[in-house]
C-alpha positions as semicolon CSV with decimal commas, in nm:
position;residue;x (nm);y (nm);z (nm)
1;M;-1,841;-0,227;-2,220
2;K;-1,577;-0,021;-2,405
3;I;-1,835;0,100;-2,661
4;D;-2,082;0,196;-2,390
5;F;-1,809;0,374;-2,195
6;F;-1,702;0,588;-2,489
7;Q;-2,062;0,665;-2,580
8;I;-2,118;0,792;-2,228
9;Q;-1,792;0,989;-2,239
10;S;-1,902;1,154;-2,567
11;G;-2,252;1,241;-2,453
12;C;-2,176;1,365;-2,104
13;P;-2,015;1,700;-2,204
14;C;-2,326;1,793;-2,403
15;M;-2,546;1,729;-2,100
16;Y;-2,350;1,986;-1,900
17;Y;-2,545;2,259;-2,079
18;I;-2,878;2,097;-1,984
19;T;-2,846;1,953;-1,636
20;P;-2,483;1,978;-1,522
21;S;-2,545;1,853;-1,171
22;I;-2,750;1,550;-1,273
23;S;-2,521;1,464;-1,565
24;V;-2,208;1,460;-1,346
25;F;-2,382;1,260;-1,076
26;T;-2,526;1,007;-1,324
27;F;-2,195;0,976;-1,507
28;E;-2,006;0,898;-1,187
29;V;-2,270;0,645;-1,078
30;V;-2,229;0,463;-1,411
31;L;-1,852;0,456;-1,356
32;I;-1,899;0,329;-1,002
33;I;-2,107;0,038;-1,133
34;S;-1,894;-0,043;-1,437
35;G;-1,544;0,067;-1,338
36;N;-1,529;-0,047;-0,975
37;L;-1,266;0,219;-0,901
38;S;-1,300;0,217;-0,522
39;F;-1,346;0,570;-0,383
40;L;-1,233;0,768;-0,689
41;N;-1,578;0,841;-0,837
42;W;-1,736;0,894;-0,496
43;L;-1,487;1,175;-0,432
44;T;-1,571;1,325;-0,773
45;I;-1,939;1,338;-0,677
46;V;-1,867;1,562;-0,377
47;P;-1,755;1,876;-0,571
48;S;-2,028;1,813;-0,830
49;L;-2,282;1,899;-0,560
50;A;-2,185;2,262;-0,616
51;C;-2,335;2,232;-0,966
52;F;-2,685;2,213;-0,819
53;D;-2,820;2,568;-0,871
54;D;-3,112;2,738;-0,696
55;A;-3,364;2,616;-0,953
56;S;-3,269;2,250;-0,916
57;C;-3,288;2,271;-0,536
58;S;-3,603;2,485;-0,514
59;W;-3,825;2,184;-0,443
60;L;-3,659;2,158;-0,102
61;F;-3,818;2,485;0,012
62;S;-4,176;2,592;0,078
63;N;-4,377;2,801;-0,173
64;S;-4,546;3,006;0,101
65;R;-4,514;3,386;0,097
66;N;-4,314;3,375;0,420
67;G;-4,079;3,108;0,288
68;V;-3,717;3,144;0,179
69;K;-3,802;3,081;-0,186
70;W;-4,046;3,373;-0,198
71;K;-3,798;3,612;-0,036
72;V;-3,527;3,512;-0,283
73;R;-3,762;3,585;-0,574
74;E;-3,840;3,929;-0,433
75;V;-3,471;4,014;-0,407
76;E;-3,411;3,889;-0,763
77;N;-3,696;4,105;-0,896
78;E;-3,560;4,412;-0,719
79;I;-3,217;4,359;-0,872
80;K;-3,366;4,289;-1,214
81;H;-3,573;4,611;-1,224
82;S;-3,313;4,827;-1,056
83;K;-3,191;5,115;-1,274
84;Q;-2,884;5,201;-1,071
85;P;-2,576;5,261;-1,286
86;P;-2,294;5,005;-1,258
87;R;-2,049;5,089;-0,985
88;L;-1,672;5,114;-1,014
89;G;-1,637;4,784;-0,830
90;C;-1,835;4,606;-1,100
91;Y;-1,600;4,731;-1,373
92;M;-1,295;4,635;-1,170
93;R;-1,434;4,288;-1,114
94;R;-1,494;4,243;-1,485
95;V;-1,141;4,357;-1,568
96;F;-0,999;4,118;-1,308
97;N;-1,207;3,825;-1,435
98;L;-1,108;3,889;-1,798
99;S;-0,741;3,925;-1,702
100;L;-0,752;3,602;-1,503
101;A;-0,924;3,422;-1,791
102;G;-0,660;3,550;-2,034
103;L;-0,377;3,440;-1,803
104;I;-0,519;3,090;-1,766
105;A;-0,575;3,068;-2,143
106;Y;-0,213;3,170;-2,206
107;L;-0,077;2,921;-1,951
108;S;-0,298;2,648;-2,100
109;I;-0,129;2,661;-2,441
110;P;0,138;2,397;-2,355
111;V;-0,131;2,190;-2,184
112;V;-0,341;2,180;-2,502
113;Q;-0,030;2,107;-2,710
114;N;0,048;1,814;-2,482
115;L;-0,313;1,696;-2,504
116;L;-0,292;1,685;-2,886
117;S;0,050;1,520;-2,882
118;Q;0,093;1,152;-2,960
119;R;0,325;1,121;-2,659
120;Q;0,134;1,282;-2,374
121;A;0,293;1,351;-2,036
122;M;0,044;1,266;-1,764
123;N;0,004;1,445;-1,428
124;T;0,253;1,718;-1,520
125;S;0,264;2,082;-1,409
126;F;0,353;2,326;-1,687
127;D;0,407;2,651;-1,496
128;P;0,569;2,760;-1,168
129;L;0,235;2,887;-1,034
130;R;0,084;2,540;-1,077
131;L;-0,242;2,691;-1,200
132;V;-0,277;2,454;-1,493
133;N;-0,160;2,100;-1,543
134;T;-0,255;1,773;-1,698
135;Y;-0,453;1,522;-1,502
136;G;-0,539;1,166;-1,574
137;A;-0,623;0,897;-1,322
138;F;-0,556;0,647;-1,601
139;G;-0,346;0,788;-1,879
140;S;-0,369;0,463;-2,067
141;V;-0,597;0,167;-2,015
142;T;-0,459;-0,182;-2,067
143;K;-0,635;-0,408;-2,316
144;E;-0,546;-0,727;-2,127
145;R;-0,582;-0,836;-1,766
146;T;-0,283;-1,023;-1,629
147;E;-0,258;-1,150;-1,275
148;V;0,007;-1,281;-1,037
149;I;-0,110;-1,601;-0,868
150;F;0,069;-1,722;-0,555
151;E;0,098;-2,099;-0,500
152;G;0,244;-2,311;-0,222
153;T;0,354;-2,673;-0,193
154;Y;0,503;-2,927;0,047
155;G;0,676;-3,120;-0,229
156;D;0,981;-3,076;-0,451
157;P;0,923;-2,746;-0,636
158;H;1,112;-2,873;-0,940
159;G;0,945;-3,213;-0,949
160;S;0,646;-3,303;-1,165
161;T;0,461;-3,460;-0,872
162;A;0,449;-3,144;-0,658
163;K;0,095;-3,039;-0,574
164;W;0,066;-2,661;-0,591
165;E;-0,225;-2,498;-0,409
166;E;-0,338;-2,145;-0,494
167;Y;-0,390;-1,853;-0,259
168;E;-0,713;-1,665;-0,323
169;F;-0,716;-1,289;-0,268
170;K;-1,007;-1,074;-0,152
171;C;-1,123;-0,944;-0,485
172;K;-0,874;-0,971;-0,770
173;P;-0,924;-1,249;-1,030
174;G;-0,796;-1,588;-0,924
175;N;-1,038;-1,878;-0,919
176;V;-1,207;-1,875;-1,261
177;T;-1,542;-1,977;-1,110
178;R;-1,560;-1,683;-0,868
179;A;-1,775;-1,391;-0,982
180;P;-1,617;-1,043;-0,998
181;C;-1,678;-0,848;-0,679
182;L;-1,810;-0,495;-0,635
183;I;-1,610;-0,319;-0,363
184;S;-1,674;0,050;-0,424
185;P;-1,619;0,267;-0,226
186;Y;-1,389;0,029;-0,036
187;H;-1,031;-0,022;-0,153
188;Y;-0,836;-0,348;-0,125
189;R;-0,488;-0,203;-0,149
190;L;-0,303;-0,536;-0,165
191;D;-0,518;-0,658;-0,457
192;W;-0,462;-0,323;-0,626
193;L;-0,083;-0,345;-0,585
194;M;-0,089;-0,703;-0,715
195;W;-0,262;-0,579;-1,030
196;F;0,014;-0,323;-1,096
197;A;0,285;-0,576;-1,014
198;A;0,155;-0,797;-1,296
199;F;0,260;-0,525;-1,545
200;Q;0,623;-0,554;-1,432
201;N;0,845;-0,820;-1,274
202;Y;0,924;-0,917;-0,917
203;Q;1,265;-0,745;-0,935
204;R;1,081;-0,412;-0,952
205;N;0,841;-0,523;-0,679
206;P;1,058;-0,675;-0,402
207;W;0,768;-0,648;-0,160
208;L;0,621;-0,953;-0,337
209;I;0,908;-1,165;-0,208
210;H;0,841;-1,028;0,140
211;L;0,476;-1,127;0,102
212;G;0,581;-1,472;-0,011
213;V;0,801;-1,508;0,297
214;K;0,507;-1,412;0,518
215;L;0,295;-1,679;0,350
216;L;0,573;-1,934;0,402
217;A;0,533;-1,873;0,774
218;N;0,150;-1,865;0,773
219;D;0,184;-1,515;0,917
220;E;-0,153;-1,407;1,058
221;D;-0,119;-1,042;0,951
222;A;-0,045;-1,142;0,592
223;T;-0,306;-1,415;0,564
224;S;-0,571;-1,180;0,704
225;L;-0,531;-0,973;0,387
226;I;-0,627;-1,259;0,156
227;Q;-0,951;-1,448;0,106
228;N;-0,833;-1,807;0,129
229;N;-0,516;-1,960;0,268
230;P;-0,497;-2,322;0,149
231;F;-0,263;-2,400;0,438
232;E;-0,483;-2,256;0,712
233;G;-0,487;-2,489;1,011
234;K;-0,200;-2,688;0,863
235;S;0,176;-2,665;0,853
236;P;0,291;-2,379;0,627
237;P;0,419;-2,470;0,281
238;R;0,785;-2,544;0,220
239;F;0,795;-2,348;-0,103
240;I;0,609;-2,054;-0,253
241;R;0,603;-1,945;-0,616
242;A;0,406;-1,699;-0,829
243;E;0,269;-1,774;-1,175
244;H;0,169;-1,521;-1,438
245;Y;-0,173;-1,561;-1,606
246;R;-0,375;-1,371;-1,863
247;Y;-0,745;-1,344;-1,775
248;R;-1,042;-1,284;-2,003
249;Y;-1,414;-1,292;-1,943
250;T;-1,601;-1,594;-2,071
251;K;-1,861;-1,522;-2,337
252;I;-2,229;-1,552;-2,257
253;Y;-2,371;-1,896;-2,341
254;S;-2,021;-2,029;-2,406
255;K;-1,913;-2,371;-2,288
256;E;-1,707;-2,217;-2,009
257;A;-1,991;-1,990;-1,894
258;K;-2,234;-2,281;-1,879
259;A;-1,980;-2,463;-1,661
260;G;-1,999;-2,176;-1,409
261;K;-1,677;-2,005;-1,510
262;W;-1,659;-1,627;-1,515
263;W;-1,302;-1,619;-1,643
264;K;-1,082;-1,816;-1,873
265;R;-0,712;-1,787;-1,826
266;T;-0,396;-1,881;-2,008
267;K;-0,055;-1,912;-1,849
268;V;0,195;-1,648;-1,957
269;G;0,486;-1,797;-1,766
270;S;0,661;-1,804;-1,432
271;Y;0,659;-1,477;-1,240
272;L;0,847;-1,561;-0,920
273;P;1,055;-1,880;-0,903
274;P;1,003;-2,111;-0,603
275;I;1,143;-1,969;-0,279
276;S;1,182;-2,109;0,071
277;L;1,261;-1,948;0,404
278;D;1,621;-2,061;0,377
279;S;1,670;-1,929;0,024
280;V;1,562;-1,573;0,106
281;K;1,756;-1,509;0,426
282;D;2,016;-1,296;0,251
283;F;1,748;-1,100;0,069
284;M;1,557;-1,033;0,391
285;K;1,874;-0,914;0,560
286;Q;1,969;-0,694;0,265
287;M;1,624;-0,529;0,260
288;D;1,624;-0,498;0,641
289;Y;1,312;-0,714;0,668
290;T;1,245;-0,919;0,978
291;M;1,208;-1,292;0,930
292;P;0,860;-1,393;1,046
293;R;0,797;-1,657;1,306
294;I;0,655;-1,979;1,167
295;R;0,299;-2,035;1,282
296;K;0,271;-2,397;1,382
297;M;-0,013;-2,629;1,293
298;R;-0,314;-2,598;1,515
299;K;-0,401;-2,887;1,739
300;H;-0,757;-3,014;1,720
């Protein structure tokens, strides 16, 4: 996938001189299919529609002599064969365009220097007019996929006999037998935040503790954001913890793939130690969070 991606990235600029509109559109469609970046590439397609020139859109109009296409050709021919000398406004426009191009080129010098630097600054403005800046939706792409997996239990969290049950989220990797989902152009924000949280620790993401507290109470608003609550219809767990795993795709025709597994994972370590509603009361008060009401077991 990486090789294909870079091949596409290398070839796409050359296609701009041939069919700019189609090349941009095709490139974004490939990224939608392979990158699964929610609405990002869909938004990029919108301004690319301006790249469709008259020639590429001519098939939408009739070829009759009374049609729009014929009238446009007549106007173009008149302008082409006109021998009127250039007006003052034309010269002024050229001077303005050249001056603007020179200004942007001058302001772009630090941008190019930053681009060639080994320590690039992403999403930075280099001038007070904010005419030029760096832009990168992903300044660096991680080579590994790590995930935070929430688990709950009724037993002793420090005992070897505790049975931990995993919470499954809407789309992010969890169950190794579940196929990757295609959500574009939708955006599962919680799954997305969980992905970024896996790069750091829970101390830098205190909202994870708040989420854990919600799960400890079987809070309906919180559980509606995940795919599977193992304690749905039952008493909520006594303890919640989060484990840190490294995920990789299984290889085609491998033993794991034949067993129906899309992923293989290895445990990195503990991410969030076991917490209970009693153990986080001070934290909730300090963060000015409201303790959720415990949702009791449903009666059948």
